Short mmCIF file of C-alpha atoms and ligand atoms in Angstrom, two decimals:
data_model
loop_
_atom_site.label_atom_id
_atom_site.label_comp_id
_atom_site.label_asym_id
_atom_site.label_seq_id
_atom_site.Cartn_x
_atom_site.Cartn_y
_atom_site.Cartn_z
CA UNK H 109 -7.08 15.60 19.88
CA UNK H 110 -5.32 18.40 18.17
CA UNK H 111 -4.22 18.18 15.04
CA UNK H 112 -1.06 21.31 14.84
CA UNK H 113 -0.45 20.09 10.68
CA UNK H 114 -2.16 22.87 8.14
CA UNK H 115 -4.71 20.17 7.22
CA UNK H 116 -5.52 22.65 3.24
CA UNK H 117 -5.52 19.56 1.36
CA UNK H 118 -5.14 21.00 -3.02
CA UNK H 119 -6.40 18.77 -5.26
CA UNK H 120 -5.56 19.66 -9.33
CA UNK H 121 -6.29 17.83 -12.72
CA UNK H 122 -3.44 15.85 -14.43
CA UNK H 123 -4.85 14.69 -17.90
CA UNK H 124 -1.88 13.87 -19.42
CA UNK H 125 -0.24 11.55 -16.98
CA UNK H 126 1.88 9.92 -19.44
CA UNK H 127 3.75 13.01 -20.26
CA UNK H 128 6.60 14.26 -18.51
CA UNK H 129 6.16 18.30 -18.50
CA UNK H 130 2.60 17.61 -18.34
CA UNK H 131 2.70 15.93 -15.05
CA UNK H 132 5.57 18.41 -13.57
CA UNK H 133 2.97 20.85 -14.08
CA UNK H 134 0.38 20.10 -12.08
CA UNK H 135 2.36 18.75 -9.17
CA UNK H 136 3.80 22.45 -9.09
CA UNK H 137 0.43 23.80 -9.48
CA UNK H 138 -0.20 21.29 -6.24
CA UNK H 139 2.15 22.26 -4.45
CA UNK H 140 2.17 25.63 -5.61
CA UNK H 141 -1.73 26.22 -3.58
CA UNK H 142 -0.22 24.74 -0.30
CA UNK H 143 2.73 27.47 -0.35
CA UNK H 144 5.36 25.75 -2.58
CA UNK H 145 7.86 23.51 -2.46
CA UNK H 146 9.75 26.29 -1.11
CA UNK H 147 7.53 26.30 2.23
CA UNK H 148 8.64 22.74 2.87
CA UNK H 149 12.59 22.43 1.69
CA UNK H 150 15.20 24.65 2.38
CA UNK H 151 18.42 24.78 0.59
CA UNK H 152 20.98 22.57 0.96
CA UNK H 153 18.02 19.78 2.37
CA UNK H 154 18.54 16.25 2.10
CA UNK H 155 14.72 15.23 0.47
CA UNK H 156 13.45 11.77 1.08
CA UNK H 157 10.91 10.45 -1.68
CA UNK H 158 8.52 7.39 -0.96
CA UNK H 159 6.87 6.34 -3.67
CA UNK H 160 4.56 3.38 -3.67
CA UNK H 161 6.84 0.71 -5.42
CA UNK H 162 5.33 -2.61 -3.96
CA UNK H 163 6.06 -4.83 -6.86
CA UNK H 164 7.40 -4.68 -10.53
CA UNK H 165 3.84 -3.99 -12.27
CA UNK H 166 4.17 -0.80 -14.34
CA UNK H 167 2.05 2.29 -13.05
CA UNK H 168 -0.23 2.01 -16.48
CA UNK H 169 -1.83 -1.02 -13.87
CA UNK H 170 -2.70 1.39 -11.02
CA UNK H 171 -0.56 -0.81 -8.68
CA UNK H 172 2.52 1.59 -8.37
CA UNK H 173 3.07 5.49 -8.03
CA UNK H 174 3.47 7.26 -11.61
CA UNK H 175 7.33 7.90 -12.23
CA UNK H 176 6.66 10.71 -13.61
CA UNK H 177 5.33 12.47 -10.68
CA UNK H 178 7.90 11.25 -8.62
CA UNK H 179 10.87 12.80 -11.24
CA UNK H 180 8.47 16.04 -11.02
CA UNK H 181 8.57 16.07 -7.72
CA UNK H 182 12.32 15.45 -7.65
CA UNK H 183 13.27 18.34 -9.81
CA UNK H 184 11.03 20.86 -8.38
CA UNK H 185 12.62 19.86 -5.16
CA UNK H 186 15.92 20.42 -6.63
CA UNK H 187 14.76 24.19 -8.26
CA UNK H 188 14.38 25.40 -4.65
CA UNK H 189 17.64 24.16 -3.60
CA UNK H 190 17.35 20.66 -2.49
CA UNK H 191 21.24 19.43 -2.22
CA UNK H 192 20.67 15.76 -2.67
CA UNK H 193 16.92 13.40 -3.54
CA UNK H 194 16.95 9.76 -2.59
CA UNK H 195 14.15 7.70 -3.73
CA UNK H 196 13.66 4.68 -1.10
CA UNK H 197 11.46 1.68 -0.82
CA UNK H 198 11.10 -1.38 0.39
CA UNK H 199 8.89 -3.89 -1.67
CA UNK H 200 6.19 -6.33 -0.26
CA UNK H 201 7.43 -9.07 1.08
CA UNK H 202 8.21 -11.54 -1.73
CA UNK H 203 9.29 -8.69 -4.00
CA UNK H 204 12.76 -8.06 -4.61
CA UNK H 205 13.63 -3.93 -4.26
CA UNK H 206 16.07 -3.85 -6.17
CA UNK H 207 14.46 -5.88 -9.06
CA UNK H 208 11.36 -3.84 -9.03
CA UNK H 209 13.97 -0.79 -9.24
CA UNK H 210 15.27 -1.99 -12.55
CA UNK H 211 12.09 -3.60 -13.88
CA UNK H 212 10.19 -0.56 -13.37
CA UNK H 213 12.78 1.50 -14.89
CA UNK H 214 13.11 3.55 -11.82
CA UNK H 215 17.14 2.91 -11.49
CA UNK H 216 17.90 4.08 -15.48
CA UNK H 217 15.61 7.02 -14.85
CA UNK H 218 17.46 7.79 -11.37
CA UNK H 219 20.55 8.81 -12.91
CA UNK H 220 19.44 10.98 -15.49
CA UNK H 221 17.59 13.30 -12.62
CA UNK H 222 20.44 12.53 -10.37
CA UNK H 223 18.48 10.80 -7.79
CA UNK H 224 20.03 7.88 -5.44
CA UNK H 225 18.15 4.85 -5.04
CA UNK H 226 17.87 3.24 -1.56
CA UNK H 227 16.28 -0.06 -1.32
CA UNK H 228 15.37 -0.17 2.27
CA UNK H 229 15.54 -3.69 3.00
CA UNK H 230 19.16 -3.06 2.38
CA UNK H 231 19.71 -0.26 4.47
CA UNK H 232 20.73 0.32 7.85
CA UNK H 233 17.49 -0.09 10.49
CA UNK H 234 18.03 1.70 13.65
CA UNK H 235 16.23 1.14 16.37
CA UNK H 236 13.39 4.21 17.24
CA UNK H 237 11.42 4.81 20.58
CA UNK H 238 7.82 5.01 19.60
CA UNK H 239 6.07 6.55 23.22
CA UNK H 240 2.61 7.72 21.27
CA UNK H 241 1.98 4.03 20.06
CA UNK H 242 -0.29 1.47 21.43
CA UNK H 243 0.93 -1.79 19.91
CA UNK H 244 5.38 -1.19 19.66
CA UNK H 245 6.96 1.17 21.37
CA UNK H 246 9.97 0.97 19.83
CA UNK H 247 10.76 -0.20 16.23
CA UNK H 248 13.24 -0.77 13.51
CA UNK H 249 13.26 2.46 11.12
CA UNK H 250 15.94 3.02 7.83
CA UNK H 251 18.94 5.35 9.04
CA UNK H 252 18.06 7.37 5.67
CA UNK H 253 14.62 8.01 6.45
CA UNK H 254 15.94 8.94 10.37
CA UNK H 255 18.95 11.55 8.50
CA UNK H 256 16.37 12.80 5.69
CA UNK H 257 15.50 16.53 6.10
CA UNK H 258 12.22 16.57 4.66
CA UNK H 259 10.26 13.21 3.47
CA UNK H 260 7.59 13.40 0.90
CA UNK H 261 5.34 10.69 0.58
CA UNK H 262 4.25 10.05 -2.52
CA UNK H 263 1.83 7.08 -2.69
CA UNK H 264 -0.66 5.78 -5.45
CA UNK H 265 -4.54 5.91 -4.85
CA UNK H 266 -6.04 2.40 -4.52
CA UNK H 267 -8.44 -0.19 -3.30
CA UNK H 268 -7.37 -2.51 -0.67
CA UNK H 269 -8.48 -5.88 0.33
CA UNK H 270 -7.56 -6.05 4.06
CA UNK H 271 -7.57 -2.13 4.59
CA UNK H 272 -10.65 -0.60 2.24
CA UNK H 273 -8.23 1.65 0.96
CA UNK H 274 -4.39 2.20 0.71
CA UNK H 275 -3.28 5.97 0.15
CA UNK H 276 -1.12 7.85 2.36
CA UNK H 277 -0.69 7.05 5.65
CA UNK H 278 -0.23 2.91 4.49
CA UNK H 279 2.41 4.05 2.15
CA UNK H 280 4.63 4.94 5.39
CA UNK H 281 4.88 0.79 6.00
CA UNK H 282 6.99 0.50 2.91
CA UNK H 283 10.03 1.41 5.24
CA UNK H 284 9.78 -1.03 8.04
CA UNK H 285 11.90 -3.73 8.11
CA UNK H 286 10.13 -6.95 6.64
CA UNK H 287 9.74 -9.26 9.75
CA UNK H 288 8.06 -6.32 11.12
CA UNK H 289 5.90 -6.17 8.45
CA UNK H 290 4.84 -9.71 9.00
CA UNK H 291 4.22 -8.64 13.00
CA UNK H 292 1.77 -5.53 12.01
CA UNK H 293 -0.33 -8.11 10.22
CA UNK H 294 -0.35 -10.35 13.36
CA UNK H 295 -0.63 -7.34 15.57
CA UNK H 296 -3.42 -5.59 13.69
CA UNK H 297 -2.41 -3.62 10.64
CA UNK H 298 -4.72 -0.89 11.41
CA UNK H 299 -2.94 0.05 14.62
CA UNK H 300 -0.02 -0.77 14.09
CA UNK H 301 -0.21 1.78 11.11
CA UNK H 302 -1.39 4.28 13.23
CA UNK H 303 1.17 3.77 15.57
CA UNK H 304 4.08 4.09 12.45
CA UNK H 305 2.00 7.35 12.01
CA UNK H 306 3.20 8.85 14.83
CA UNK H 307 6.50 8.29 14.10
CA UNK H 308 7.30 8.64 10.80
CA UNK H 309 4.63 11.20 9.18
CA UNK H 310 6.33 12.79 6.36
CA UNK H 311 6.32 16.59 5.44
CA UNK H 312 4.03 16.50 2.43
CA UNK H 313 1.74 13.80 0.96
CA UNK H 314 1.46 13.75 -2.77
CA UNK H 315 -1.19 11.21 -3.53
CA UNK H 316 -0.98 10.00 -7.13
CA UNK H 317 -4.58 9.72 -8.81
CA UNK H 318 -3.28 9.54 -12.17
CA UNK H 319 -3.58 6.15 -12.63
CA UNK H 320 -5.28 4.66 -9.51
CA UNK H 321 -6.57 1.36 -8.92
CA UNK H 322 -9.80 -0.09 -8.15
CA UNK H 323 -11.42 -3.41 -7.53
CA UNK H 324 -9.32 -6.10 -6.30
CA UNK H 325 -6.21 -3.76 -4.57
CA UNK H 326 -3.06 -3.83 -3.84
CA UNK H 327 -2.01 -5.26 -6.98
CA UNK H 328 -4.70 -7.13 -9.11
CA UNK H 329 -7.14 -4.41 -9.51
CA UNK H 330 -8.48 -2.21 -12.69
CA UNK H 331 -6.77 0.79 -13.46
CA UNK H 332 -8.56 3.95 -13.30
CA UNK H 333 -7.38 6.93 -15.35
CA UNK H 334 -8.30 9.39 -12.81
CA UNK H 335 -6.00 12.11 -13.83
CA UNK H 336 -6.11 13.81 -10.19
CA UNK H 337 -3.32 14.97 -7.48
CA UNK H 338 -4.20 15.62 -4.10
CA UNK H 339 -1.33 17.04 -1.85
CA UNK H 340 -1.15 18.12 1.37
CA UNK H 341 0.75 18.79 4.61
CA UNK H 342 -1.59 16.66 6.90
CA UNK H 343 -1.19 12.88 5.54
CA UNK H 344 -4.81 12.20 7.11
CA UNK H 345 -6.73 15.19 5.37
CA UNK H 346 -4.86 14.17 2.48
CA UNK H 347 -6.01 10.16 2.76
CA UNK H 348 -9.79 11.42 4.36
CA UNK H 349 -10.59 13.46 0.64
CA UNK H 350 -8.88 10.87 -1.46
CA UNK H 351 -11.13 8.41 0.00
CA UNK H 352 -13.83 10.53 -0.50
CA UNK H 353 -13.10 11.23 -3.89
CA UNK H 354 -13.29 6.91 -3.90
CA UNK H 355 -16.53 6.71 -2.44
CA UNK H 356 -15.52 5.02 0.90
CA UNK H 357 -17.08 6.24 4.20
CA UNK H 358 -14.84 6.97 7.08
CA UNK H 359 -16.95 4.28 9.01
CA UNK H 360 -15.41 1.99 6.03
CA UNK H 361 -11.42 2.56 6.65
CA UNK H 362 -10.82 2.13 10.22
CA UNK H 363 -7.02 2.82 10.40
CA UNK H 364 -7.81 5.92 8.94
CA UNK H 365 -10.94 6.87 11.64
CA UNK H 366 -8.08 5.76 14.09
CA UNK H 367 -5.68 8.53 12.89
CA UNK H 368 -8.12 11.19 13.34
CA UNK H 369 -8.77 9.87 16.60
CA UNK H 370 -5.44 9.59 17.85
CA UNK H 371 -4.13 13.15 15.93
CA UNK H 372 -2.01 12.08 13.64
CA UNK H 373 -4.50 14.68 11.04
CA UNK H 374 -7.87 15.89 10.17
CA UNK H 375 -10.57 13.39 9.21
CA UNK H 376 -13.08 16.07 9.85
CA UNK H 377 -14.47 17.24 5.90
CA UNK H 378 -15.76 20.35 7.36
CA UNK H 379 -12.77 20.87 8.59
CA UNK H 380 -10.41 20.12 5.87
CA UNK H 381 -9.82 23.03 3.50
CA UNK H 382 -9.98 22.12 0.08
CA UNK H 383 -8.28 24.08 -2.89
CA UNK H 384 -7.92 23.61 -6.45
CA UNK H 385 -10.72 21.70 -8.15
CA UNK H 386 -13.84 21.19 -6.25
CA UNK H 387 -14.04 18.20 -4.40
CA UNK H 388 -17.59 17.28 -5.65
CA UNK H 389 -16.86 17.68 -9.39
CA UNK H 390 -13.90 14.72 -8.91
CA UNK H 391 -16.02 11.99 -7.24
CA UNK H 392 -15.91 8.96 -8.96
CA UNK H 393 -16.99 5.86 -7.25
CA UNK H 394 -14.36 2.80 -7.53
CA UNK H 395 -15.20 -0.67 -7.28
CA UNK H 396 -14.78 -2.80 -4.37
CA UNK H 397 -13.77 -6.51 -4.10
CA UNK H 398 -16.25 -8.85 -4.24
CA UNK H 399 -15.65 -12.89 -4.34
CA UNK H 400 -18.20 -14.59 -5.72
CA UNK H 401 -19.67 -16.53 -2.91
CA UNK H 402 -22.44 -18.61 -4.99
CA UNK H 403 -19.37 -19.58 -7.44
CA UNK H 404 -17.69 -20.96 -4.53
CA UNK H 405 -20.37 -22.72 -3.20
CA UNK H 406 -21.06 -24.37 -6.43
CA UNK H 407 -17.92 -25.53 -7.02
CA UNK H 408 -18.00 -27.11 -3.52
CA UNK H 409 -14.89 -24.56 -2.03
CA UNK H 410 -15.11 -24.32 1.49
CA UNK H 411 -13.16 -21.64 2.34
CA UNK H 412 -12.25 -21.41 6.24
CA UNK H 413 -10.77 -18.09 7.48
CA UNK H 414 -9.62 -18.81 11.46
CA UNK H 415 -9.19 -15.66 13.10
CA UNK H 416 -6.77 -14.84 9.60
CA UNK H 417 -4.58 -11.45 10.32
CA UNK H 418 -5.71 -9.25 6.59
CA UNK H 419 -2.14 -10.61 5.34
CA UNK H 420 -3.29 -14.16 4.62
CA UNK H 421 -6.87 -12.14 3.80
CA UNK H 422 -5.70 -10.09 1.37
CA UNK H 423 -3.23 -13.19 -0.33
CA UNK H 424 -6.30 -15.67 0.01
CA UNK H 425 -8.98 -13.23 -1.28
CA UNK H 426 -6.53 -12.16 -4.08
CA UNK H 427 -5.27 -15.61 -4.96
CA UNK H 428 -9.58 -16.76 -5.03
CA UNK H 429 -10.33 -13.47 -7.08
CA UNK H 430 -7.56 -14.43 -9.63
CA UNK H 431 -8.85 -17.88 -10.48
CA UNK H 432 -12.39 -16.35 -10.65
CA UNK H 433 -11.34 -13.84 -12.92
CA UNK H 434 -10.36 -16.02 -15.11
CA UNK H 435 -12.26 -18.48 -15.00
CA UNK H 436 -10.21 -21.17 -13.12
CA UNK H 437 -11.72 -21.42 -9.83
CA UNK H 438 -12.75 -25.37 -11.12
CA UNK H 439 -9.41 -25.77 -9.97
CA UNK H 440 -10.43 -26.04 -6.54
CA UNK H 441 -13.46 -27.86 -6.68
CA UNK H 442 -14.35 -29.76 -3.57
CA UNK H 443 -11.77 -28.53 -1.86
CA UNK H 444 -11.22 -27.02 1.58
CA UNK H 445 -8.93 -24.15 2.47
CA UNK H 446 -7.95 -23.75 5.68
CA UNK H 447 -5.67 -20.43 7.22
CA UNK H 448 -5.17 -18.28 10.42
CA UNK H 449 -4.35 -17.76 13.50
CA UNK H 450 -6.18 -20.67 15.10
CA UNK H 451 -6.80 -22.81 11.89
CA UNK H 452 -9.04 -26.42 12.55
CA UNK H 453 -10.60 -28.33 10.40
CA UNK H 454 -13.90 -30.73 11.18
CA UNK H 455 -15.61 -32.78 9.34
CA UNK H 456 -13.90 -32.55 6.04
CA UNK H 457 -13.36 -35.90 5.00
CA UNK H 458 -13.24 -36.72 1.10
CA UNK H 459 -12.31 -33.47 0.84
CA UNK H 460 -8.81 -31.73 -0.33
CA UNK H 461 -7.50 -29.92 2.23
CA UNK H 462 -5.22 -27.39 1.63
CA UNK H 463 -3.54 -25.37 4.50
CA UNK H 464 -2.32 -22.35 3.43
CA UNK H 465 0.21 -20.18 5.38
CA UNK H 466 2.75 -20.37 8.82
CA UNK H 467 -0.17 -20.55 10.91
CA UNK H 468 -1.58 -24.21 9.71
CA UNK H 469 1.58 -25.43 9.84
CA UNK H 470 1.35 -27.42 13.17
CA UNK H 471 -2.08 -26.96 13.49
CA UNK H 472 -4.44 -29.66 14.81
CA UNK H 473 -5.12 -32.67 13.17
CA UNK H 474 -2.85 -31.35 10.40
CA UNK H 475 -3.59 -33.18 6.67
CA UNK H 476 -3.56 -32.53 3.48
CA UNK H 477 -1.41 -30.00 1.56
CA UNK H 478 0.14 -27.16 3.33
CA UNK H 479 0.94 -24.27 1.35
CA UNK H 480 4.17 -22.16 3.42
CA UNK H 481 4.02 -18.30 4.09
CA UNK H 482 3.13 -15.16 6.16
CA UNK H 483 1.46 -14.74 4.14
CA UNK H 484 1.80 -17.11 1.19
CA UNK H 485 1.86 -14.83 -1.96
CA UNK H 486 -0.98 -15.37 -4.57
CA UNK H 487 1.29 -16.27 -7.41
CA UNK H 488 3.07 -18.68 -5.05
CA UNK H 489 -0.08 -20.64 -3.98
CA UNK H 490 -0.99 -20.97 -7.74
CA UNK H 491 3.06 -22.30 -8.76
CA UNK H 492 2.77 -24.38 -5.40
CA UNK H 493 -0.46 -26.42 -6.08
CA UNK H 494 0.42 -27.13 -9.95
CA UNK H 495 3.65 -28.14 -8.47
CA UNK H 496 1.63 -30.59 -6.45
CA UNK H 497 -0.89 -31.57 -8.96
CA UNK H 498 -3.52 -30.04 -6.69
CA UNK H 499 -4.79 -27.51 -9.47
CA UNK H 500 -6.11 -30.29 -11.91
CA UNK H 501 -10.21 -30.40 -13.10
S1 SF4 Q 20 0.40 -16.98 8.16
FE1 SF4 Q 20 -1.29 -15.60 7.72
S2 SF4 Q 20 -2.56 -15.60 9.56
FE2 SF4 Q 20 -0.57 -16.43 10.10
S3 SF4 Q 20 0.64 -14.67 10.87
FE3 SF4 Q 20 1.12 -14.94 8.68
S4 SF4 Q 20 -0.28 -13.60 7.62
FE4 SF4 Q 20 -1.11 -13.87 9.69
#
């Protein structure tokens, strides 16, 4: 399909992430190789920013955008002329906006570059026609991201459980409304991301590399001081050389294969102009998840995924990896977990059976402990099973 977005993706060095000027300087110098900021705002624009603010861990952990590229990007929006910048999120579910505003530091910092704060999940949703999509055709969208004259999407670089990798294009989610959220994991995230593509691509992708995150993503990962930005008009060129930069195949990161597919950008390399630093001097290869499967099976942990949508993957991988990491996963011993979409359990008995999220609620032949949630958090399952005295040795 055609792709009608100027798919130059820039990609530039940022060393010293930590420091303000530093960082303002190579987002212009991004920026600067794709036209400007002046090629994308003109004065008297409303800007939209979306940073990646999915919970309150501080972007030294890889798990949330930089602040100081998104306060760069804020006052070089203003320098060409921008009239007002609005910073809006809306946290995983389980995270509280607001709080992740103020933990993070993000509302204190607001005011001093005059930016407004929206926390989504508090915001008007209006309902939009989506005709492109495959999986909704209409959906629930923030009336500040619908009256926004230019959105830039400014999203961290990281690993994901359920999804490979979470860059651009997956940043976009962050403004749905969160029972929605919930439905994109039962309808199939990687459609149902595509299909938010089509309706809510922003003007310019900023992806921040400066501290990106490897290993066990979203959240519980290893930071990697990367010290790159990649920016680009096309969200999909921009996601296809991050990835690349990562080490992932496009036969590894279907949603984003899907997106090429379906135009929402180039996924094509040869196609894809890169400028700024060459792409083959930046590669550096970041770790993937891996559970421990002979740990599990020595400590007798049956571990039963039914048809599980990658929210109660990701939470149940991420929840497992955490008690590996550090040591814990005795925990669990001879224990089954059970979650999914069409959960059963046979031939467990003598066993500890713990059901973890909505789905295993009624399920059949329900027993044992059952853990609520769509999908239960990690942290939760951990407070919910000492609660319960399920966690003992
Ligand atoms: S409980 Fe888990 S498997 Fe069921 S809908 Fe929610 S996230 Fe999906």
């Amino acid at each position: 399909m055609p792709n009608y977005r100027d798919n130059t993706v820039s990609i530039v060095k940022c060393s010293e992430y930590h420091e303000f000027e530093a960082v303002k300087r190579a987002v212009k110098e991004a920026v600067e190789l794709l036209g400007g900021f002046e090629s994308v705002i003109s004065p008297g624009d409303t800007v939209l920013l979306k940073p990646n603010f999915i919970c309150a861990a501080d972007y030294r952990t890889g798990a949330t955008t930089n602040p100081n590229v998104i306060f760069a990007v804020a006052d070089l929006c203003r320098e060409v002329g921008a009239r007002e910048i609005i910073i809006g999120e809306g946290a995983a579910v389980g995270n509280d906006t607001d709080k992740v505003f103020d933990e993070l530091g993000i509302r204190e910092r607001a005011e001093k570059h005059n930016c407004r704060l929206v926390n989504f999940h508090k915001d008007e949703y209006v309902y939009v026609m989506n005709p492109l999509a495959k999986i909704f055709k209409r959906i629930r969208i923030p009336r500040t991201f619908m009256e926004s004259n230019v959105v830039i999407n400014i999203p961290v670089m990281k690993t994901h459980d359920a999804l490979a990798v979470t860059l651009g294009l997956k940043n976009m989610k962050g403004l749905i409304h969160t029972s929605d959220k919930k439905r994109f994991h039962k309808w199939g995230l990687a459609q149902t991301v595509v299909d938010l593509g089509h309706l809510a691509l922003p003007e310019l992708t900023i992806v921040d590399g400066t501290v990106a995150l490897e290993g066990m993503g979203p959240v519980v990962g290893e930071p990697v001081g990367l010290g790159l930005l990649m920016a680009s008009a096309d969200t999909v060129a921009a996601d296809r050389v991050s990835m690349e930069i990562m080490g992932f195949e496009l036969e590894e990161v279907d949603y984003i294969k899907l997106a090429g597919e379906q135009g929402l950008g180039c996924t094509d390399l040869d196609e894809i102009k890169v400028v700024g630093e060459k792409l083959e001097t930046v590669k550096r290869k970041f770790k993937r998840l891996s559970l421990d499967q002979e740990l599990l099976k020595e400590m007798n942990i049956n571990v039963m995924a039914c048809d599980a949508c990658s929210g109660c993957n990701n939470a149940i991988n991420s929840y497992l990896y955490g008690l590996s990491i550090n040591g814990q996963l005795g925990k669990l011993k001879d224990s089954t977990l059970v979650y999914g979409q069409n959960p059963v359990i046979e031939g467990e008995d003598g066993r500890k059976i713990i059901r973890l999220g909505m789905c295993t609620r009624n399920m059949p032949n329900a027993e044992g402990l059952y853990v609520p949630g769509c999908p239960p958090h990690p942290n939760h399952i951990d407070d919910f099973l000492q609660g319960h005295g399920l966690d003992r040795e």
